[in-house]
mmCIF file with all atom_site columns, C-alpha atoms in Angstrom:
data_model
loop_
_atom_site.group_PDB
_atom_site.id
_atom_site.type_symbol
_atom_site.label_atom_id
_atom_site.label_alt_id
_atom_site.label_comp_id
_atom_site.label_asym_id
_atom_site.label_entity_id
_atom_site.label_seq_id
_atom_site.pdbx_PDB_ins_code
_atom_site.Cartn_x
_atom_site.Cartn_y
_atom_site.Cartn_z
_atom_site.occupancy
_atom_site.B_iso_or_equiv
_atom_site.pdbx_formal_charge
_atom_site.auth_seq_id
_atom_site.auth_comp_id
_atom_site.auth_asym_id
_atom_site.auth_atom_id
_atom_site.pdbx_PDB_model_num
ATOM 1   C CA . MET Q 1 1   ? 79.859 27.689 14.649  1.00 0.00 ? 1   MET Q CA 1
ATOM 2   C CA . HIS Q 1 2   ? 78.186 25.833 17.492  1.00 0.00 ? 2   HIS Q CA 1
ATOM 3   C CA . ARG Q 1 3   ? 74.426 26.053 17.464  1.00 0.00 ? 3   ARG Q CA 1
ATOM 4   C CA . MET Q 1 4   ? 72.035 26.041 20.392  1.00 0.00 ? 4   MET Q CA 1
ATOM 5   C CA . ASN Q 1 5   ? 70.821 22.520 21.084  1.00 0.00 ? 5   ASN Q CA 1
ATOM 6   C CA . GLY Q 1 6   ? 67.159 21.728 20.455  1.00 0.00 ? 6   GLY Q CA 1
ATOM 7   C CA . LYS Q 1 7   ? 65.070 18.763 21.569  1.00 0.00 ? 7   LYS Q CA 1
ATOM 8   C CA . ARG Q 1 8   ? 63.441 18.172 18.206  1.00 0.00 ? 8   ARG Q CA 1
ATOM 9   C CA . ARG Q 1 9   ? 65.227 17.902 14.903  1.00 0.00 ? 9   ARG Q CA 1
ATOM 10  C CA . MET Q 1 10  ? 63.921 18.478 11.418  1.00 0.00 ? 10  MET Q CA 1
ATOM 11  C CA . SER Q 1 11  ? 64.809 15.332 9.520   1.00 0.00 ? 11  SER Q CA 1
ATOM 12  C CA . ASP Q 1 12  ? 67.113 15.670 6.527   1.00 0.00 ? 12  ASP Q CA 1
ATOM 13  C CA . MET Q 1 13  ? 67.397 19.452 6.633   1.00 0.00 ? 13  MET Q CA 1
ATOM 14  C CA . PHE Q 1 14  ? 70.596 21.360 7.269   1.00 0.00 ? 14  PHE Q CA 1
ATOM 15  C CA . THR Q 1 15  ? 71.866 24.930 7.059   1.00 0.00 ? 15  THR Q CA 1
ATOM 16  C CA . GLY Q 1 16  ? 75.333 24.527 5.562   1.00 0.00 ? 16  GLY Q CA 1
ATOM 17  C CA . ILE Q 1 17  ? 76.894 25.858 8.770   1.00 0.00 ? 17  ILE Q CA 1
ATOM 18  C CA . VAL Q 1 18  ? 79.491 23.265 9.788   1.00 0.00 ? 18  VAL Q CA 1
ATOM 19  C CA . GLU Q 1 19  ? 79.403 22.391 13.488  1.00 0.00 ? 19  GLU Q CA 1
ATOM 20  C CA . GLU Q 1 20  ? 82.595 20.363 13.724  1.00 0.00 ? 20  GLU Q CA 1
ATOM 21  C CA . ILE Q 1 21  ? 85.439 18.856 11.730  1.00 0.00 ? 21  ILE Q CA 1
ATOM 22  C CA . GLY Q 1 22  ? 85.481 15.096 12.244  1.00 0.00 ? 22  GLY Q CA 1
ATOM 23  C CA . THR Q 1 23  ? 88.013 12.423 11.296  1.00 0.00 ? 23  THR Q CA 1
ATOM 24  C CA . ILE Q 1 24  ? 87.365 9.213  9.379   1.00 0.00 ? 24  ILE Q CA 1
ATOM 25  C CA . LYS Q 1 25  ? 88.315 6.430  11.784  1.00 0.00 ? 25  LYS Q CA 1
ATOM 26  C CA . THR Q 1 26  ? 87.514 3.309  9.768   1.00 0.00 ? 26  THR Q CA 1
ATOM 27  C CA . ILE Q 1 27  ? 86.026 2.433  6.379   1.00 0.00 ? 27  ILE Q CA 1
ATOM 28  C CA . GLN Q 1 28  ? 84.452 -0.938 5.676   1.00 0.00 ? 28  GLN Q CA 1
ATOM 29  C CA . LYS Q 1 29  ? 83.482 -1.694 2.095   1.00 0.00 ? 29  LYS Q CA 1
ATOM 30  C CA . TYR Q 1 30  ? 80.625 -3.977 1.110   1.00 0.00 ? 30  TYR Q CA 1
ATOM 31  C CA . GLY Q 1 31  ? 80.655 -4.233 -2.663  1.00 0.00 ? 31  GLY Q CA 1
ATOM 32  C CA . HIS Q 1 32  ? 79.679 -0.775 -3.934  1.00 0.00 ? 32  HIS Q CA 1
ATOM 33  C CA . SER Q 1 33  ? 78.470 0.347  -0.501  1.00 0.00 ? 33  SER Q CA 1
ATOM 34  C CA . SER Q 1 34  ? 80.453 1.117  2.628   1.00 0.00 ? 34  SER Q CA 1
ATOM 35  C CA . ARG Q 1 35  ? 80.267 1.789  6.344   1.00 0.00 ? 35  ARG Q CA 1
ATOM 36  C CA . LEU Q 1 36  ? 82.003 4.849  7.779   1.00 0.00 ? 36  LEU Q CA 1
ATOM 37  C CA . CYS Q 1 37  ? 83.003 5.356  11.394  1.00 0.00 ? 37  CYS Q CA 1
ATOM 38  C CA . ILE Q 1 38  ? 83.850 8.971  12.245  1.00 0.00 ? 38  ILE Q CA 1
ATOM 39  C CA . SER Q 1 39  ? 85.517 10.410 15.339  1.00 0.00 ? 39  SER Q CA 1
ATOM 40  C CA . CYS Q 1 40  ? 84.027 13.650 16.688  1.00 0.00 ? 40  CYS Q CA 1
ATOM 41  C CA . HIS Q 1 41  ? 82.793 15.276 19.880  1.00 0.00 ? 41  HIS Q CA 1
ATOM 42  C CA . TYR Q 1 42  ? 80.333 18.164 19.548  1.00 0.00 ? 42  TYR Q CA 1
ATOM 43  C CA . ALA Q 1 43  ? 78.311 16.541 16.758  1.00 0.00 ? 43  ALA Q CA 1
ATOM 44  C CA . LEU Q 1 44  ? 77.427 13.700 19.124  1.00 0.00 ? 44  LEU Q CA 1
ATOM 45  C CA . GLU Q 1 45  ? 75.793 15.941 21.730  1.00 0.00 ? 45  GLU Q CA 1
ATOM 46  C CA . ASN Q 1 46  ? 72.105 14.938 21.997  1.00 0.00 ? 46  ASN Q CA 1
ATOM 47  C CA . THR Q 1 47  ? 72.603 12.625 19.018  1.00 0.00 ? 47  THR Q CA 1
ATOM 48  C CA . LYS Q 1 48  ? 71.012 9.191  19.054  1.00 0.00 ? 48  LYS Q CA 1
ATOM 49  C CA . ILE Q 1 49  ? 70.844 6.214  16.722  1.00 0.00 ? 49  ILE Q CA 1
ATOM 50  C CA . GLY Q 1 50  ? 68.599 7.037  13.763  1.00 0.00 ? 50  GLY Q CA 1
ATOM 51  C CA . ASP Q 1 51  ? 69.476 10.748 13.714  1.00 0.00 ? 51  ASP Q CA 1
ATOM 52  C CA . SER Q 1 52  ? 70.880 12.394 10.593  1.00 0.00 ? 52  SER Q CA 1
ATOM 53  C CA . ILE Q 1 53  ? 74.320 13.954 10.282  1.00 0.00 ? 53  ILE Q CA 1
ATOM 54  C CA . ALA Q 1 54  ? 75.625 15.577 7.111   1.00 0.00 ? 54  ALA Q CA 1
ATOM 55  C CA . VAL Q 1 55  ? 79.123 14.347 6.277   1.00 0.00 ? 55  VAL Q CA 1
ATOM 56  C CA . ASN Q 1 56  ? 80.723 16.655 3.704   1.00 0.00 ? 56  ASN Q CA 1
ATOM 57  C CA . GLY Q 1 57  ? 77.189 17.620 2.757   1.00 0.00 ? 57  GLY Q CA 1
ATOM 58  C CA . ALA Q 1 58  ? 75.737 14.112 2.362   1.00 0.00 ? 58  ALA Q CA 1
ATOM 59  C CA . CYS Q 1 59  ? 72.963 13.175 4.788   1.00 0.00 ? 59  CYS Q CA 1
ATOM 60  C CA . LEU Q 1 60  ? 73.817 9.944  6.598   1.00 0.00 ? 60  LEU Q CA 1
ATOM 61  C CA . THR Q 1 61  ? 71.864 8.069  9.271   1.00 0.00 ? 61  THR Q CA 1
ATOM 62  C CA . VAL Q 1 62  ? 73.644 7.255  12.513  1.00 0.00 ? 62  VAL Q CA 1
ATOM 63  C CA . THR Q 1 63  ? 73.592 3.476  12.983  1.00 0.00 ? 63  THR Q CA 1
ATOM 64  C CA . SER Q 1 64  ? 75.787 3.200  16.080  1.00 0.00 ? 64  SER Q CA 1
ATOM 65  C CA . ILE Q 1 65  ? 77.508 5.421  18.636  1.00 0.00 ? 65  ILE Q CA 1
ATOM 66  C CA . ASP Q 1 66  ? 80.549 4.495  20.712  1.00 0.00 ? 66  ASP Q CA 1
ATOM 67  C CA . ASN Q 1 67  ? 81.973 7.196  22.981  1.00 0.00 ? 67  ASN Q CA 1
ATOM 68  C CA . ASP Q 1 68  ? 83.499 9.782  20.610  1.00 0.00 ? 68  ASP Q CA 1
ATOM 69  C CA . CYS Q 1 69  ? 82.647 7.960  17.386  1.00 0.00 ? 69  CYS Q CA 1
ATOM 70  C CA . PHE Q 1 70  ? 79.564 7.284  15.261  1.00 0.00 ? 70  PHE Q CA 1
ATOM 71  C CA . CYS Q 1 71  ? 79.053 4.957  12.311  1.00 0.00 ? 71  CYS Q CA 1
ATOM 72  C CA . ALA Q 1 72  ? 76.820 5.296  9.253   1.00 0.00 ? 72  ALA Q CA 1
ATOM 73  C CA . ASP Q 1 73  ? 76.133 3.196  6.192   1.00 0.00 ? 73  ASP Q CA 1
ATOM 74  C CA . VAL Q 1 74  ? 76.684 4.698  2.751   1.00 0.00 ? 74  VAL Q CA 1
ATOM 75  C CA . THR Q 1 75  ? 74.637 3.367  -0.168  1.00 0.00 ? 75  THR Q CA 1
ATOM 76  C CA . SER Q 1 76  ? 76.041 2.660  -3.614  1.00 0.00 ? 76  SER Q CA 1
ATOM 77  C CA . GLU Q 1 77  ? 74.050 5.638  -4.972  1.00 0.00 ? 77  GLU Q CA 1
ATOM 78  C CA . THR Q 1 78  ? 75.666 8.010  -2.480  1.00 0.00 ? 78  THR Q CA 1
ATOM 79  C CA . MET Q 1 79  ? 79.099 6.543  -3.233  1.00 0.00 ? 79  MET Q CA 1
ATOM 80  C CA . LYS Q 1 80  ? 78.489 7.172  -6.933  1.00 0.00 ? 80  LYS Q CA 1
ATOM 81  C CA . ARG Q 1 81  ? 77.358 10.793 -6.525  1.00 0.00 ? 81  ARG Q CA 1
ATOM 82  C CA . THR Q 1 82  ? 79.945 11.903 -3.970  1.00 0.00 ? 82  THR Q CA 1
ATOM 83  C CA . ALA Q 1 83  ? 83.703 11.947 -3.437  1.00 0.00 ? 83  ALA Q CA 1
ATOM 84  C CA . PHE Q 1 84  ? 83.386 9.405  -0.615  1.00 0.00 ? 84  PHE Q CA 1
ATOM 85  C CA . SER Q 1 85  ? 85.391 6.850  -2.593  1.00 0.00 ? 85  SER Q CA 1
ATOM 86  C CA . LEU Q 1 86  ? 88.442 9.061  -1.920  1.00 0.00 ? 86  LEU Q CA 1
ATOM 87  C CA . PHE Q 1 87  ? 88.054 8.786  1.851   1.00 0.00 ? 87  PHE Q CA 1
ATOM 88  C CA . ARG Q 1 88  ? 90.873 7.152  3.786   1.00 0.00 ? 88  ARG Q CA 1
ATOM 89  C CA . SER Q 1 89  ? 91.447 6.589  7.489   1.00 0.00 ? 89  SER Q CA 1
ATOM 90  C CA . GLY Q 1 90  ? 92.421 9.999  8.881   1.00 0.00 ? 90  GLY Q CA 1
ATOM 91  C CA . THR Q 1 91  ? 90.530 12.045 6.270   1.00 0.00 ? 91  THR Q CA 1
ATOM 92  C CA . LYS Q 1 92  ? 89.001 15.203 7.766   1.00 0.00 ? 92  LYS Q CA 1
ATOM 93  C CA . VAL Q 1 93  ? 85.300 15.830 7.089   1.00 0.00 ? 93  VAL Q CA 1
ATOM 94  C CA . ASN Q 1 94  ? 82.735 18.566 7.722   1.00 0.00 ? 94  ASN Q CA 1
ATOM 95  C CA . LEU Q 1 95  ? 79.920 17.566 10.081  1.00 0.00 ? 95  LEU Q CA 1
ATOM 96  C CA . GLU Q 1 96  ? 76.516 19.115 10.725  1.00 0.00 ? 96  GLU Q CA 1
ATOM 97  C CA . ARG Q 1 97  ? 73.608 17.643 12.638  1.00 0.00 ? 97  ARG Q CA 1
ATOM 98  C CA . ALA Q 1 98  ? 70.092 17.922 11.229  1.00 0.00 ? 98  ALA Q CA 1
ATOM 99  C CA . LEU Q 1 99  ? 68.402 21.282 11.766  1.00 0.00 ? 99  LEU Q CA 1
ATOM 100 C CA . THR Q 1 100 ? 66.482 21.707 15.026  1.00 0.00 ? 100 THR Q CA 1
ATOM 101 C CA . LEU Q 1 101 ? 63.202 23.562 15.399  1.00 0.00 ? 101 LEU Q CA 1
ATOM 102 C CA . SER Q 1 102 ? 64.910 26.001 17.777  1.00 0.00 ? 102 SER Q CA 1
ATOM 103 C CA . ALA Q 1 103 ? 67.914 26.668 15.550  1.00 0.00 ? 103 ALA Q CA 1
ATOM 104 C CA . ARG Q 1 104 ? 68.610 29.860 13.627  1.00 0.00 ? 104 ARG Q CA 1
ATOM 105 C CA . LEU Q 1 105 ? 68.928 29.449 9.858   1.00 0.00 ? 105 LEU Q CA 1
ATOM 106 C CA . GLY Q 1 106 ? 72.345 30.994 9.345   1.00 0.00 ? 106 GLY Q CA 1
ATOM 107 C CA . GLY Q 1 107 ? 73.185 29.632 5.894   1.00 0.00 ? 107 GLY Q CA 1
ATOM 108 C CA . HIS Q 1 108 ? 70.572 28.352 3.441   1.00 0.00 ? 108 HIS Q CA 1
ATOM 109 C CA . ILE Q 1 109 ? 68.382 25.256 3.450   1.00 0.00 ? 109 ILE Q CA 1
ATOM 110 C CA . VAL Q 1 110 ? 70.458 22.229 2.483   1.00 0.00 ? 110 VAL Q CA 1
ATOM 111 C CA . LEU Q 1 111 ? 68.797 18.842 2.071   1.00 0.00 ? 111 LEU Q CA 1
ATOM 112 C CA . GLY Q 1 112 ? 71.912 16.695 2.296   1.00 0.00 ? 112 GLY Q CA 1
ATOM 113 C CA . HIS Q 1 113 ? 71.271 15.247 -1.163  1.00 0.00 ? 113 HIS Q CA 1
ATOM 114 C CA . VAL Q 1 114 ? 74.535 15.734 -3.042  1.00 0.00 ? 114 VAL Q CA 1
ATOM 115 C CA . ASP Q 1 115 ? 73.935 16.313 -6.751  1.00 0.00 ? 115 ASP Q CA 1
ATOM 116 C CA . GLY Q 1 116 ? 77.441 15.462 -7.882  1.00 0.00 ? 116 GLY Q CA 1
ATOM 117 C CA . VAL Q 1 117 ? 81.062 16.466 -7.578  1.00 0.00 ? 117 VAL Q CA 1
ATOM 118 C CA . GLY Q 1 118 ? 83.122 19.391 -8.801  1.00 0.00 ? 118 GLY Q CA 1
ATOM 119 C CA . GLU Q 1 119 ? 86.846 19.922 -9.259  1.00 0.00 ? 119 GLU Q CA 1
ATOM 120 C CA . ILE Q 1 120 ? 88.893 22.827 -7.958  1.00 0.00 ? 120 ILE Q CA 1
ATOM 121 C CA . ILE Q 1 121 ? 90.538 24.440 -10.983 1.00 0.00 ? 121 ILE Q CA 1
ATOM 122 C CA . SER Q 1 122 ? 92.080 27.517 -9.368  1.00 0.00 ? 122 SER Q CA 1
ATOM 123 C CA . ARG Q 1 123 ? 92.833 28.958 -5.944  1.00 0.00 ? 123 ARG Q CA 1
ATOM 124 C CA . LYS Q 1 124 ? 94.384 32.290 -5.020  1.00 0.00 ? 124 LYS Q CA 1
ATOM 125 C CA . LYS Q 1 125 ? 94.705 34.595 -2.031  1.00 0.00 ? 125 LYS Q CA 1
ATOM 126 C CA . GLU Q 1 126 ? 93.042 37.992 -2.413  1.00 0.00 ? 126 GLU Q CA 1
ATOM 127 C CA . GLU Q 1 127 ? 93.246 40.390 0.518   1.00 0.00 ? 127 GLU Q CA 1
ATOM 128 C CA . ASN Q 1 128 ? 91.696 38.532 3.460   1.00 0.00 ? 128 ASN Q CA 1
ATOM 129 C CA . ALA Q 1 129 ? 89.883 35.907 1.372   1.00 0.00 ? 129 ALA Q CA 1
ATOM 130 C CA . VAL Q 1 130 ? 90.809 32.832 -0.640  1.00 0.00 ? 130 VAL Q CA 1
ATOM 131 C CA . ILE Q 1 131 ? 89.214 32.816 -4.096  1.00 0.00 ? 131 ILE Q CA 1
ATOM 132 C CA . ILE Q 1 132 ? 88.408 29.295 -5.302  1.00 0.00 ? 132 ILE Q CA 1
ATOM 133 C CA . SER Q 1 133 ? 86.980 28.295 -8.683  1.00 0.00 ? 133 SER Q CA 1
ATOM 134 C CA . PHE Q 1 134 ? 85.203 25.001 -9.344  1.00 0.00 ? 134 PHE Q CA 1
ATOM 135 C CA . GLN Q 1 135 ? 84.294 23.192 -12.537 1.00 0.00 ? 135 GLN Q CA 1
ATOM 136 C CA . THR Q 1 136 ? 81.195 21.047 -12.509 1.00 0.00 ? 136 THR Q CA 1
ATOM 137 C CA . ASN Q 1 137 ? 79.192 18.941 -14.947 1.00 0.00 ? 137 ASN Q CA 1
ATOM 138 C CA . GLN Q 1 138 ? 77.648 20.932 -17.792 1.00 0.00 ? 138 GLN Q CA 1
ATOM 139 C CA . LYS Q 1 139 ? 74.164 19.683 -16.905 1.00 0.00 ? 139 LYS Q CA 1
ATOM 140 C CA . TYR Q 1 140 ? 74.278 21.581 -13.613 1.00 0.00 ? 140 TYR Q CA 1
ATOM 141 C CA . LYS Q 1 141 ? 75.233 25.002 -14.995 1.00 0.00 ? 141 LYS Q CA 1
ATOM 142 C CA . LYS Q 1 142 ? 71.553 26.033 -15.068 1.00 0.00 ? 142 LYS Q CA 1
ATOM 143 C CA . TYR Q 1 143 ? 71.559 25.996 -11.254 1.00 0.00 ? 143 TYR Q CA 1
ATOM 144 C CA . LEU Q 1 144 ? 74.524 28.353 -10.985 1.00 0.00 ? 144 LEU Q CA 1
ATOM 145 C CA . VAL Q 1 145 ? 73.383 31.895 -10.253 1.00 0.00 ? 145 VAL Q CA 1
ATOM 146 C CA . GLU Q 1 146 ? 75.630 34.789 -9.265  1.00 0.00 ? 146 GLU Q CA 1
ATOM 147 C CA . LYS Q 1 147 ? 74.887 35.784 -5.658  1.00 0.00 ? 147 LYS Q CA 1
ATOM 148 C CA . GLY Q 1 148 ? 72.937 32.544 -5.309  1.00 0.00 ? 148 GLY Q CA 1
ATOM 149 C CA . SER Q 1 149 ? 73.695 29.785 -2.812  1.00 0.00 ? 149 SER Q CA 1
ATOM 150 C CA . VAL Q 1 150 ? 75.544 26.502 -3.209  1.00 0.00 ? 150 VAL Q CA 1
ATOM 151 C CA . ALA Q 1 151 ? 76.703 23.897 -0.695  1.00 0.00 ? 151 ALA Q CA 1
ATOM 152 C CA . ILE Q 1 152 ? 80.284 22.689 -1.153  1.00 0.00 ? 152 ILE Q CA 1
ATOM 153 C CA . ASP Q 1 153 ? 81.279 19.750 1.048   1.00 0.00 ? 153 ASP Q CA 1
ATOM 154 C CA . GLY Q 1 154 ? 78.307 20.777 3.171   1.00 0.00 ? 154 GLY Q CA 1
ATOM 155 C CA . VAL Q 1 155 ? 79.346 24.438 3.512   1.00 0.00 ? 155 VAL Q CA 1
ATOM 156 C CA . SER Q 1 156 ? 76.822 27.122 2.557   1.00 0.00 ? 156 SER Q CA 1
ATOM 157 C CA . LEU Q 1 157 ? 78.564 29.562 0.201   1.00 0.00 ? 157 LEU Q CA 1
ATOM 158 C CA . THR Q 1 158 ? 77.625 32.374 -2.166  1.00 0.00 ? 158 THR Q CA 1
ATOM 159 C CA . ILE Q 1 159 ? 78.526 32.203 -5.837  1.00 0.00 ? 159 ILE Q CA 1
ATOM 160 C CA . ALA Q 1 160 ? 80.569 35.319 -6.611  1.00 0.00 ? 160 ALA Q CA 1
ATOM 161 C CA . GLU Q 1 161 ? 80.977 34.689 -10.342 1.00 0.00 ? 161 GLU Q CA 1
ATOM 162 C CA . LYS Q 1 162 ? 79.976 32.066 -12.851 1.00 0.00 ? 162 LYS Q CA 1
ATOM 163 C CA . LYS Q 1 163 ? 80.684 31.303 -16.486 1.00 0.00 ? 163 LYS Q CA 1
ATOM 164 C CA . GLU Q 1 164 ? 79.080 28.280 -18.080 1.00 0.00 ? 164 GLU Q CA 1
ATOM 165 C CA . ASN Q 1 165 ? 79.864 25.349 -15.752 1.00 0.00 ? 165 ASN Q CA 1
ATOM 166 C CA . ILE Q 1 166 ? 82.591 27.168 -13.782 1.00 0.00 ? 166 ILE Q CA 1
ATOM 167 C CA . PHE Q 1 167 ? 81.823 29.152 -10.650 1.00 0.00 ? 167 PHE Q CA 1
ATOM 168 C CA . THR Q 1 168 ? 83.870 31.032 -8.063  1.00 0.00 ? 168 THR Q CA 1
ATOM 169 C CA . ILE Q 1 169 ? 83.443 31.604 -4.334  1.00 0.00 ? 169 ILE Q CA 1
ATOM 170 C CA . ALA Q 1 170 ? 85.292 33.788 -1.839  1.00 0.00 ? 170 ALA Q CA 1
ATOM 171 C CA . LEU Q 1 171 ? 86.285 31.906 1.300   1.00 0.00 ? 171 LEU Q CA 1
ATOM 172 C CA . ILE Q 1 172 ? 86.564 34.229 4.290   1.00 0.00 ? 172 ILE Q CA 1
ATOM 173 C CA . PRO Q 1 173 ? 88.997 33.408 7.153   1.00 0.00 ? 173 PRO Q CA 1
ATOM 174 C CA . HIS Q 1 174 ? 86.290 32.327 9.616   1.00 0.00 ? 174 HIS Q CA 1
ATOM 175 C CA . THR Q 1 175 ? 84.727 29.831 7.209   1.00 0.00 ? 175 THR Q CA 1
ATOM 176 C CA . GLY Q 1 176 ? 88.158 28.562 6.222   1.00 0.00 ? 176 GLY Q CA 1
ATOM 177 C CA . LYS Q 1 177 ? 89.100 27.985 9.844   1.00 0.00 ? 177 LYS Q CA 1
ATOM 178 C CA . GLU Q 1 178 ? 85.875 26.195 10.783  1.00 0.00 ? 178 GLU Q CA 1
ATOM 179 C CA . THR Q 1 179 ? 85.748 23.849 7.767   1.00 0.00 ? 179 THR Q CA 1
ATOM 180 C CA . ILE Q 1 180 ? 88.031 21.641 5.694   1.00 0.00 ? 180 ILE Q CA 1
ATOM 181 C CA . LEU Q 1 181 ? 87.900 23.859 2.606   1.00 0.00 ? 181 LEU Q CA 1
ATOM 182 C CA . LEU Q 1 182 ? 91.246 25.563 3.223   1.00 0.00 ? 182 LEU Q CA 1
ATOM 183 C CA . ASN Q 1 183 ? 92.850 22.117 3.054   1.00 0.00 ? 183 ASN Q CA 1
ATOM 184 C CA . LYS Q 1 184 ? 91.666 21.704 -0.535  1.00 0.00 ? 184 LYS Q CA 1
ATOM 185 C CA . ASN Q 1 185 ? 94.011 22.284 -3.468  1.00 0.00 ? 185 ASN Q CA 1
ATOM 186 C CA . VAL Q 1 186 ? 93.746 22.530 -7.249  1.00 0.00 ? 186 VAL Q CA 1
ATOM 187 C CA . GLY Q 1 187 ? 92.689 19.155 -8.624  1.00 0.00 ? 187 GLY Q CA 1
ATOM 188 C CA . ASP Q 1 188 ? 90.802 18.130 -5.488  1.00 0.00 ? 188 ASP Q CA 1
ATOM 189 C CA . VAL Q 1 189 ? 87.204 16.963 -5.804  1.00 0.00 ? 189 VAL Q CA 1
ATOM 190 C CA . VAL Q 1 190 ? 84.318 18.231 -3.636  1.00 0.00 ? 190 VAL Q CA 1
ATOM 191 C CA . ASN Q 1 191 ? 80.666 17.354 -3.102  1.00 0.00 ? 191 ASN Q CA 1
ATOM 192 C CA . ILE Q 1 192 ? 78.155 19.881 -4.442  1.00 0.00 ? 192 ILE Q CA 1
ATOM 193 C CA . GLU Q 1 193 ? 74.477 20.392 -3.698  1.00 0.00 ? 193 GLU Q CA 1
ATOM 194 C CA . TYR Q 1 194 ? 72.773 23.104 -5.718  1.00 0.00 ? 194 TYR Q CA 1
ATOM 195 C CA . ASP Q 1 195 ? 70.033 25.279 -4.233  1.00 0.00 ? 195 ASP Q CA 1
ATOM 196 C CA . TYR Q 1 196 ? 66.876 23.159 -4.144  1.00 0.00 ? 196 TYR Q CA 1
ATOM 197 C CA . ILE Q 1 197 ? 64.584 26.133 -4.804  1.00 0.00 ? 197 ILE Q CA 1
ATOM 198 C CA . GLY Q 1 198 ? 66.076 26.470 -8.276  1.00 0.00 ? 198 GLY Q CA 1
ATOM 199 C CA . LYS Q 1 199 ? 65.314 22.797 -8.930  1.00 0.00 ? 199 LYS Q CA 1
ATOM 200 C CA . TYR Q 1 200 ? 61.699 23.225 -7.896  1.00 0.00 ? 200 TYR Q CA 1
ATOM 201 C CA . ILE Q 1 201 ? 61.330 26.275 -10.105 1.00 0.00 ? 201 ILE Q CA 1
ATOM 202 C CA . GLU Q 1 202 ? 62.738 24.288 -13.020 1.00 0.00 ? 202 GLU Q CA 1
ATOM 203 C CA . GLN Q 1 203 ? 60.129 21.573 -12.439 1.00 0.00 ? 203 GLN Q CA 1
ATOM 204 C CA . LEU Q 1 204 ? 57.362 24.146 -12.303 1.00 0.00 ? 204 LEU Q CA 1
ATOM 205 C CA . MET Q 1 205 ? 58.553 25.804 -15.504 1.00 0.00 ? 205 MET Q CA 1
ATOM 206 C CA . ASN Q 1 206 ? 58.809 22.446 -17.267 1.00 0.00 ? 206 ASN Q CA 1
ATOM 207 C CA . LYS Q 1 207 ? 55.186 21.805 -16.390 1.00 0.00 ? 207 LYS Q CA 1
ATOM 208 C CA . SER Q 1 208 ? 54.041 25.310 -17.265 1.00 0.00 ? 208 SER Q CA 1
ATOM 209 C CA . THR Q 1 209 ? 52.614 24.138 -20.586 1.00 0.00 ? 209 THR Q CA 1
ATOM 210 C CA . GLU Q 1 210 ? 50.292 21.873 -18.613 1.00 0.00 ? 210 GLU Q CA 1
ATOM 211 C CA . SER Q 1 211 ? 49.268 24.549 -16.112 1.00 0.00 ? 211 SER Q CA 1
ATOM 212 C CA . SER Q 1 212 ? 48.599 28.269 -15.848 1.00 0.00 ? 212 SER Q CA 1
ATOM 213 C CA . LEU Q 1 213 ? 52.031 29.042 -14.359 1.00 0.00 ? 213 LEU Q CA 1
ATOM 214 C CA . THR Q 1 214 ? 53.802 31.843 -16.190 1.00 0.00 ? 214 THR Q CA 1
ATOM 215 C CA . MET Q 1 215 ? 57.053 33.741 -15.907 1.00 0.00 ? 215 MET Q CA 1
ATOM 216 C CA . GLU Q 1 216 ? 55.012 36.653 -14.597 1.00 0.00 ? 216 GLU Q CA 1
ATOM 217 C CA . ASP Q 1 217 ? 53.859 34.466 -11.708 1.00 0.00 ? 217 ASP Q CA 1
ATOM 218 C CA . LEU Q 1 218 ? 57.448 33.757 -10.716 1.00 0.00 ? 218 LEU Q CA 1
ATOM 219 C CA . GLU Q 1 219 ? 58.449 37.399 -11.031 1.00 0.00 ? 219 GLU Q CA 1
ATOM 220 C CA . LYS Q 1 220 ? 55.479 38.370 -8.854  1.00 0.00 ? 220 LYS Q CA 1
ATOM 221 C CA . TYR Q 1 221 ? 57.117 36.499 -5.983  1.00 0.00 ? 221 TYR Q CA 1
ATOM 222 C CA . ASN Q 1 222 ? 60.624 37.608 -6.970  1.00 0.00 ? 222 ASN Q CA 1
ATOM 223 C CA . LEU Q 1 223 ? 61.669 34.083 -7.932  1.00 0.00 ? 223 LEU Q CA 1
ATOM 224 C CA . GLY Q 1 224 ? 62.201 34.271 -11.664 1.00 0.00 ? 224 GLY Q CA 1
ATOM 225 C CA . GLY Q 1 225 ? 64.790 37.027 -11.607 1.00 0.00 ? 225 GLY Q CA 1
ATOM 226 C CA . HIS Q 1 226 ? 66.586 35.609 -8.570  1.00 0.00 ? 226 HIS Q CA 1
ATOM 227 C CA . TYR Q 1 227 ? 67.129 32.235 -10.183 1.00 0.00 ? 227 TYR Q CA 1
ATOM 228 C CA . GLY Q 1 228 ? 67.637 33.367 -13.715 1.00 0.00 ? 228 GLY Q CA 1
ATOM 229 C CA . VAL Q 1 229 ? 64.926 31.173 -15.249 1.00 0.00 ? 229 VAL Q CA 1
#
């Protein structure tokens, strides 16, 4: 999972390939906002104050670093959109530093802007994989595409099946070992970021009546069929 270090980082862009599992050390609440301090090791290599680290898929800015721990402030908007309110001291979290210019893109482009949460509604072992199904808000079902990408707690995964607002992924042993997803059970809540390309296509299609953009244009670049618009 460890990625080659680069000197320059691309702000607020990630790959969904978790670099390390960290541990929530302390949580300080300030009204509807909070301040998280997280223990880790690898994620702090070449990290400085002001850098971005995705915590369970949400992009946070490092505000302080102390040995094997960093702190970041969480806004009320992020608290509202994510499952961060469930964090407790000792909670394990997925960590990924912002993408570097020298890094390989192993997952898919993740912006660190969590759209909302989903609930695990089923989990079963199937051969060497764990099959997990999630239920999300109905308004997000348009972004669910079979064989498309989705980031769950910051992990880049492929949607194996989908029906309305329910989708299923297959968690292979390596991904399960390197992330916190195998620790999740039915009823648990996760952060979800849907593929941003689908959102941009939706915006373009919504504006198509004001422009010359057509479905044929999207199909020309193999976008329409891929995203099911």
